[in-house]
């Protein structure tokens, strides 16, 4: 099964025809009808369709320094996990009699430490925005996206911290069982109460198949493609 991936360096641009904001001339319903994710093909220039709510993402983040420090941490932890995996003296299973800890226990410990350190880096540099991830099949993505976009602007999501949403467009070439990804952004992924409130609306009002919540810093440093990918925000 092929899935869209969450990219970095992509931001909604006012005036772009694939971005809807409250200042847009086109009504939201017309926008959603004209630009359906199942119909818009990504030729390398239009990977996302955007809808912006009233809430704003947090600004003034020192992204460059946060990236550098987080990348260094990711490299360090990736190497640490590799050593654990390849060390023949570390057993696959723990042994209560000898006190030996298993590879799995040591990996999880390293990942938990990295999660805490990444959170500290994100907060220190103000780079705390993030998103809920939702995967949707091609035959259902238009309806799911329309409902979420409407909710973000006029419905129950508009009363939460949710500030922005995007959906991946279709691949240029036919891809069997392709899964679109929808991201619903929150200004502070470490504000657990606000993040959970968004989650409840997505589940209760939209029946969304949530894949998880992820910090933008995780996405930016490519944590999902490394042995550290099991790190979670909470």
GROMACS .gro file of C-alpha atoms in nm:
model
  234
    1UNK     CA    1   0.000   0.000   0.000
    2UNK     CA    2   0.145   0.336  -0.104
    3UNK     CA    3   0.103   0.637   0.122
    4UNK     CA    4   0.169   1.006   0.090
    5UNK     CA    5   0.447   1.139   0.308
    6UNK     CA    6   0.453   1.448   0.526
    7UNK     CA    7   0.700   1.693   0.377
    8UNK     CA    8   0.872   1.996   0.519
    9UNK     CA    9   0.926   2.340   0.372
   10UNK     CA   10   0.566   2.348   0.251
   11UNK     CA   11   0.350   2.631   0.379
   12UNK     CA   12   0.016   2.775   0.266
   13UNK     CA   13   0.056   3.081   0.047
   14UNK     CA   14  -0.211   3.350   0.025
   15UNK     CA   15  -0.331   3.379  -0.333
   16UNK     CA   16  -0.222   3.029  -0.431
   17UNK     CA   17  -0.515   2.856  -0.599
   18UNK     CA   18  -0.469   2.543  -0.388
   19UNK     CA   19  -0.487   2.739  -0.062
   20UNK     CA   20  -0.811   2.862   0.094
   21UNK     CA   21  -0.815   3.136   0.359
   22UNK     CA   22  -1.095   3.357   0.488
   23UNK     CA   23  -0.955   3.634   0.269
   24UNK     CA   24  -0.993   3.417  -0.043
   25UNK     CA   25  -1.238   3.544  -0.305
   26UNK     CA   26  -1.379   3.198  -0.372
   27UNK     CA   27  -1.630   3.060  -0.117
   28UNK     CA   28  -1.502   2.756   0.070
   29UNK     CA   29  -1.765   2.524  -0.079
   30UNK     CA   30  -1.668   2.624  -0.433
   31UNK     CA   31  -1.300   2.576  -0.348
   32UNK     CA   32  -1.361   2.226  -0.210
   33UNK     CA   33  -1.569   2.132  -0.513
   34UNK     CA   34  -1.315   2.262  -0.763
   35UNK     CA   35  -1.000   2.123  -0.599
   36UNK     CA   36  -1.068   1.769  -0.487
   37UNK     CA   37  -0.764   1.573  -0.366
   38UNK     CA   38  -0.869   1.270  -0.569
   39UNK     CA   39  -0.870   1.481  -0.887
   40UNK     CA   40  -0.570   1.713  -0.843
   41UNK     CA   41  -0.253   1.539  -0.958
   42UNK     CA   42   0.082   1.630  -0.808
   43UNK     CA   43   0.326   1.707  -1.086
   44UNK     CA   44   0.589   1.807  -0.832
   45UNK     CA   45   0.450   2.157  -0.782
   46UNK     CA   46   0.123   2.095  -0.599
   47UNK     CA   47   0.162   1.825  -0.333
   48UNK     CA   48  -0.096   1.975  -0.096
   49UNK     CA   49  -0.436   2.144  -0.082
   50UNK     CA   50  -0.473   2.377   0.218
   51UNK     CA   51  -0.753   2.520   0.431
   52UNK     CA   52  -0.680   2.777   0.701
   53UNK     CA   53  -0.898   2.842   1.003
   54UNK     CA   54  -0.907   3.147   1.227
   55UNK     CA   55  -0.646   3.035   1.479
   56UNK     CA   56  -0.280   3.109   1.414
   57UNK     CA   57   0.022   2.885   1.446
   58UNK     CA   58   0.284   3.007   1.691
   59UNK     CA   59   0.547   3.228   1.534
   60UNK     CA   60   0.895   3.341   1.633
   61UNK     CA   61   1.035   2.987   1.634
   62UNK     CA   62   1.410   2.958   1.594
   63UNK     CA   63   1.379   2.674   1.346
   64UNK     CA   64   1.737   2.669   1.218
   65UNK     CA   65   1.899   2.619   1.558
   66UNK     CA   66   1.626   2.375   1.663
   67UNK     CA   67   1.689   2.169   1.347
   68UNK     CA   68   2.065   2.162   1.404
   69UNK     CA   69   2.041   2.053   1.766
   70UNK     CA   70   1.767   1.798   1.697
   71UNK     CA   71   1.956   1.652   1.400
   72UNK     CA   72   2.264   1.604   1.617
   73UNK     CA   73   2.051   1.431   1.880
   74UNK     CA   74   1.887   1.209   1.618
   75UNK     CA   75   2.226   1.104   1.483
   76UNK     CA   76   2.350   1.024   1.833
   77UNK     CA   77   2.043   0.817   1.924
   78UNK     CA   78   2.039   0.636   1.589
   79UNK     CA   79   2.400   0.530   1.647
   80UNK     CA   80   2.319   0.425   2.002
   81UNK     CA   81   2.031   0.206   1.884
   82UNK     CA   82   2.250   0.055   1.612
   83UNK     CA   83   2.512  -0.040   1.872
   84UNK     CA   84   2.242  -0.201   2.087
   85UNK     CA   85   2.111  -0.399   1.791
   86UNK     CA   86   2.454  -0.523   1.686
   87UNK     CA   87   2.599  -0.595   2.031
   88UNK     CA   88   2.603  -0.978   2.068
   89UNK     CA   89   2.646  -0.948   2.445
   90UNK     CA   90   2.299  -0.793   2.484
   91UNK     CA   91   2.034  -1.066   2.497
   92UNK     CA   92   1.716  -1.066   2.293
   93UNK     CA   93   1.523  -1.138   2.612
   94UNK     CA   94   1.582  -0.999   2.959
   95UNK     CA   95   1.699  -1.227   3.238
   96UNK     CA   96   1.565  -1.158   3.587
   97UNK     CA   97   1.820  -1.385   3.751
   98UNK     CA   98   2.122  -1.210   3.604
   99UNK     CA   99   1.960  -0.869   3.572
  100UNK     CA  100   2.048  -0.858   3.203
  101UNK     CA  101   1.828  -0.621   3.004
  102UNK     CA  102   1.701  -0.705   2.657
  103UNK     CA  103   1.770  -0.521   2.333
  104UNK     CA  104   1.406  -0.410   2.326
  105UNK     CA  105   1.426  -0.259   2.675
  106UNK     CA  106   1.744  -0.070   2.594
  107UNK     CA  107   1.604   0.055   2.261
  108UNK     CA  108   1.287   0.181   2.429
  109UNK     CA  109   1.492   0.352   2.699
  110UNK     CA  110   1.700   0.532   2.434
  111UNK     CA  111   1.387   0.634   2.245
  112UNK     CA  112   1.216   0.765   2.560
  113UNK     CA  113   1.523   0.972   2.647
  114UNK     CA  114   1.531   1.111   2.294
  115UNK     CA  115   1.162   1.199   2.311
  116UNK     CA  116   1.217   1.401   2.628
  117UNK     CA  117   1.522   1.576   2.482
  118UNK     CA  118   1.340   1.661   2.157
  119UNK     CA  119   1.055   1.808   2.359
  120UNK     CA  120   1.302   2.021   2.555
  121UNK     CA  121   1.464   2.142   2.231
  122UNK     CA  122   1.126   2.224   2.074
  123UNK     CA  123   1.009   2.423   2.377
  124UNK     CA  124   1.339   2.605   2.421
  125UNK     CA  125   1.337   2.727   2.061
  126UNK     CA  126   0.961   2.783   2.040
  127UNK     CA  127   0.926   2.523   1.765
  128UNK     CA  128   0.623   2.348   1.913
  129UNK     CA  129   0.367   2.333   1.632
  130UNK     CA  130   0.251   1.992   1.515
  131UNK     CA  131  -0.036   1.800   1.360
  132UNK     CA  132  -0.273   1.508   1.385
  133UNK     CA  133  -0.221   1.264   1.097
  134UNK     CA  134  -0.509   1.095   0.917
  135UNK     CA  135  -0.478   0.850   0.628
  136UNK     CA  136  -0.764   0.828   0.380
  137UNK     CA  137  -0.816   0.601   0.076
  138UNK     CA  138  -0.866   0.762  -0.264
  139UNK     CA  139  -1.234   0.666  -0.285
  140UNK     CA  140  -1.315   0.841   0.046
  141UNK     CA  141  -1.063   1.123   0.071
  142UNK     CA  142  -1.281   1.389  -0.095
  143UNK     CA  143  -1.564   1.346   0.155
  144UNK     CA  144  -1.332   1.321   0.455
  145UNK     CA  145  -1.136   1.630   0.347
  146UNK     CA  146  -1.451   1.834   0.277
  147UNK     CA  147  -1.593   1.755   0.620
  148UNK     CA  148  -1.269   1.839   0.801
  149UNK     CA  149  -1.214   2.164   0.608
  150UNK     CA  150  -1.571   2.279   0.674
  151UNK     CA  151  -1.536   2.186   1.039
  152UNK     CA  152  -1.209   2.378   1.068
  153UNK     CA  153  -1.360   2.696   0.926
  154UNK     CA  154  -1.723   2.686   1.037
  155UNK     CA  155  -1.783   2.377   1.251
  156UNK     CA  156  -1.669   2.206   1.572
  157UNK     CA  157  -1.297   2.213   1.489
  158UNK     CA  158  -1.316   2.593   1.468
  159UNK     CA  159  -1.383   2.605   1.844
  160UNK     CA  160  -1.064   2.410   1.920
  161UNK     CA  161  -0.696   2.499   1.887
  162UNK     CA  162  -0.687   2.352   1.534
  163UNK     CA  163  -0.552   2.622   1.304
  164UNK     CA  164  -0.479   2.474   0.965
  165UNK     CA  165  -0.531   2.160   0.758
  166UNK     CA  166  -0.388   2.014   0.442
  167UNK     CA  167  -0.449   1.707   0.230
  168UNK     CA  168  -0.211   1.540  -0.012
  169UNK     CA  169  -0.304   1.545  -0.378
  170UNK     CA  170  -0.298   1.240  -0.604
  171UNK     CA  171   0.023   1.091  -0.746
  172UNK     CA  172   0.101   1.183  -1.104
  173UNK     CA  173   0.097   0.818  -1.208
  174UNK     CA  174  -0.166   0.565  -1.109
  175UNK     CA  175  -0.076   0.402  -0.778
  176UNK     CA  176  -0.287   0.107  -0.656
  177UNK     CA  177  -0.426   0.138  -0.302
  178UNK     CA  178  -0.284   0.488  -0.262
  179UNK     CA  179  -0.347   0.648   0.077
  180UNK     CA  180  -0.382   1.026   0.103
  181UNK     CA  181  -0.269   1.196   0.421
  182UNK     CA  182  -0.457   1.475   0.596
  183UNK     CA  183  -0.279   1.690   0.855
  184UNK     CA  184  -0.472   1.894   1.110
  185UNK     CA  185  -0.236   2.143   1.272
  186UNK     CA  186  -0.224   2.269   1.630
  187UNK     CA  187  -0.009   2.561   1.750
  188UNK     CA  188   0.144   2.370   2.043
  189UNK     CA  189   0.171   1.993   2.015
  190UNK     CA  190   0.284   1.977   2.379
  191UNK     CA  191  -0.036   2.142   2.506
  192UNK     CA  192  -0.193   1.807   2.584
  193UNK     CA  193  -0.536   1.941   2.680
  194UNK     CA  194  -0.571   2.131   2.351
  195UNK     CA  195  -0.437   1.843   2.143
  196UNK     CA  196  -0.674   1.594   2.306
  197UNK     CA  197  -0.968   1.830   2.246
  198UNK     CA  198  -0.889   1.831   1.873
  199UNK     CA  199  -0.857   1.453   1.883
  200UNK     CA  200  -1.200   1.415   2.042
  201UNK     CA  201  -1.364   1.628   1.773
  202UNK     CA  202  -1.190   1.435   1.494
  203UNK     CA  203  -1.306   1.106   1.645
  204UNK     CA  204  -1.653   1.203   1.764
  205UNK     CA  205  -1.764   1.434   1.483
  206UNK     CA  206  -1.569   1.299   1.189
  207UNK     CA  207  -1.490   0.936   1.268
  208UNK     CA  208  -1.133   1.004   1.158
  209UNK     CA  209  -0.886   0.715   1.150
  210UNK     CA  210  -0.611   0.893   1.340
  211UNK     CA  211  -0.258   0.770   1.278
  212UNK     CA  212  -0.100   0.975   1.556
  213UNK     CA  213   0.012   1.324   1.649
  214UNK     CA  214   0.355   1.447   1.545
  215UNK     CA  215   0.568   1.750   1.619
  216UNK     CA  216   0.679   1.947   1.313
  217UNK     CA  217   1.031   1.921   1.450
  218UNK     CA  218   1.010   1.541   1.418
  219UNK     CA  219   0.903   1.578   1.057
  220UNK     CA  220   1.172   1.836   0.980
  221UNK     CA  221   1.457   1.615   1.100
  222UNK     CA  222   1.324   1.303   0.930
  223UNK     CA  223   1.264   1.110   1.253
  224UNK     CA  224   0.998   0.895   1.086
  225UNK     CA  225   1.255   0.733   0.858
  226UNK     CA  226   1.502   0.637   1.131
  227UNK     CA  227   1.511   0.378   1.412
  228UNK     CA  228   1.378   0.656   1.631
  229UNK     CA  229   1.042   0.653   1.453
  230UNK     CA  230   0.860   0.497   1.747
  231UNK     CA  231   0.910   0.810   1.955
  232UNK     CA  232   0.577   0.970   2.037
  233UNK     CA  233   0.490   1.317   2.159
  234UNK     CA  234   0.324   1.180   2.474
   0.00000   0.00000   0.00000
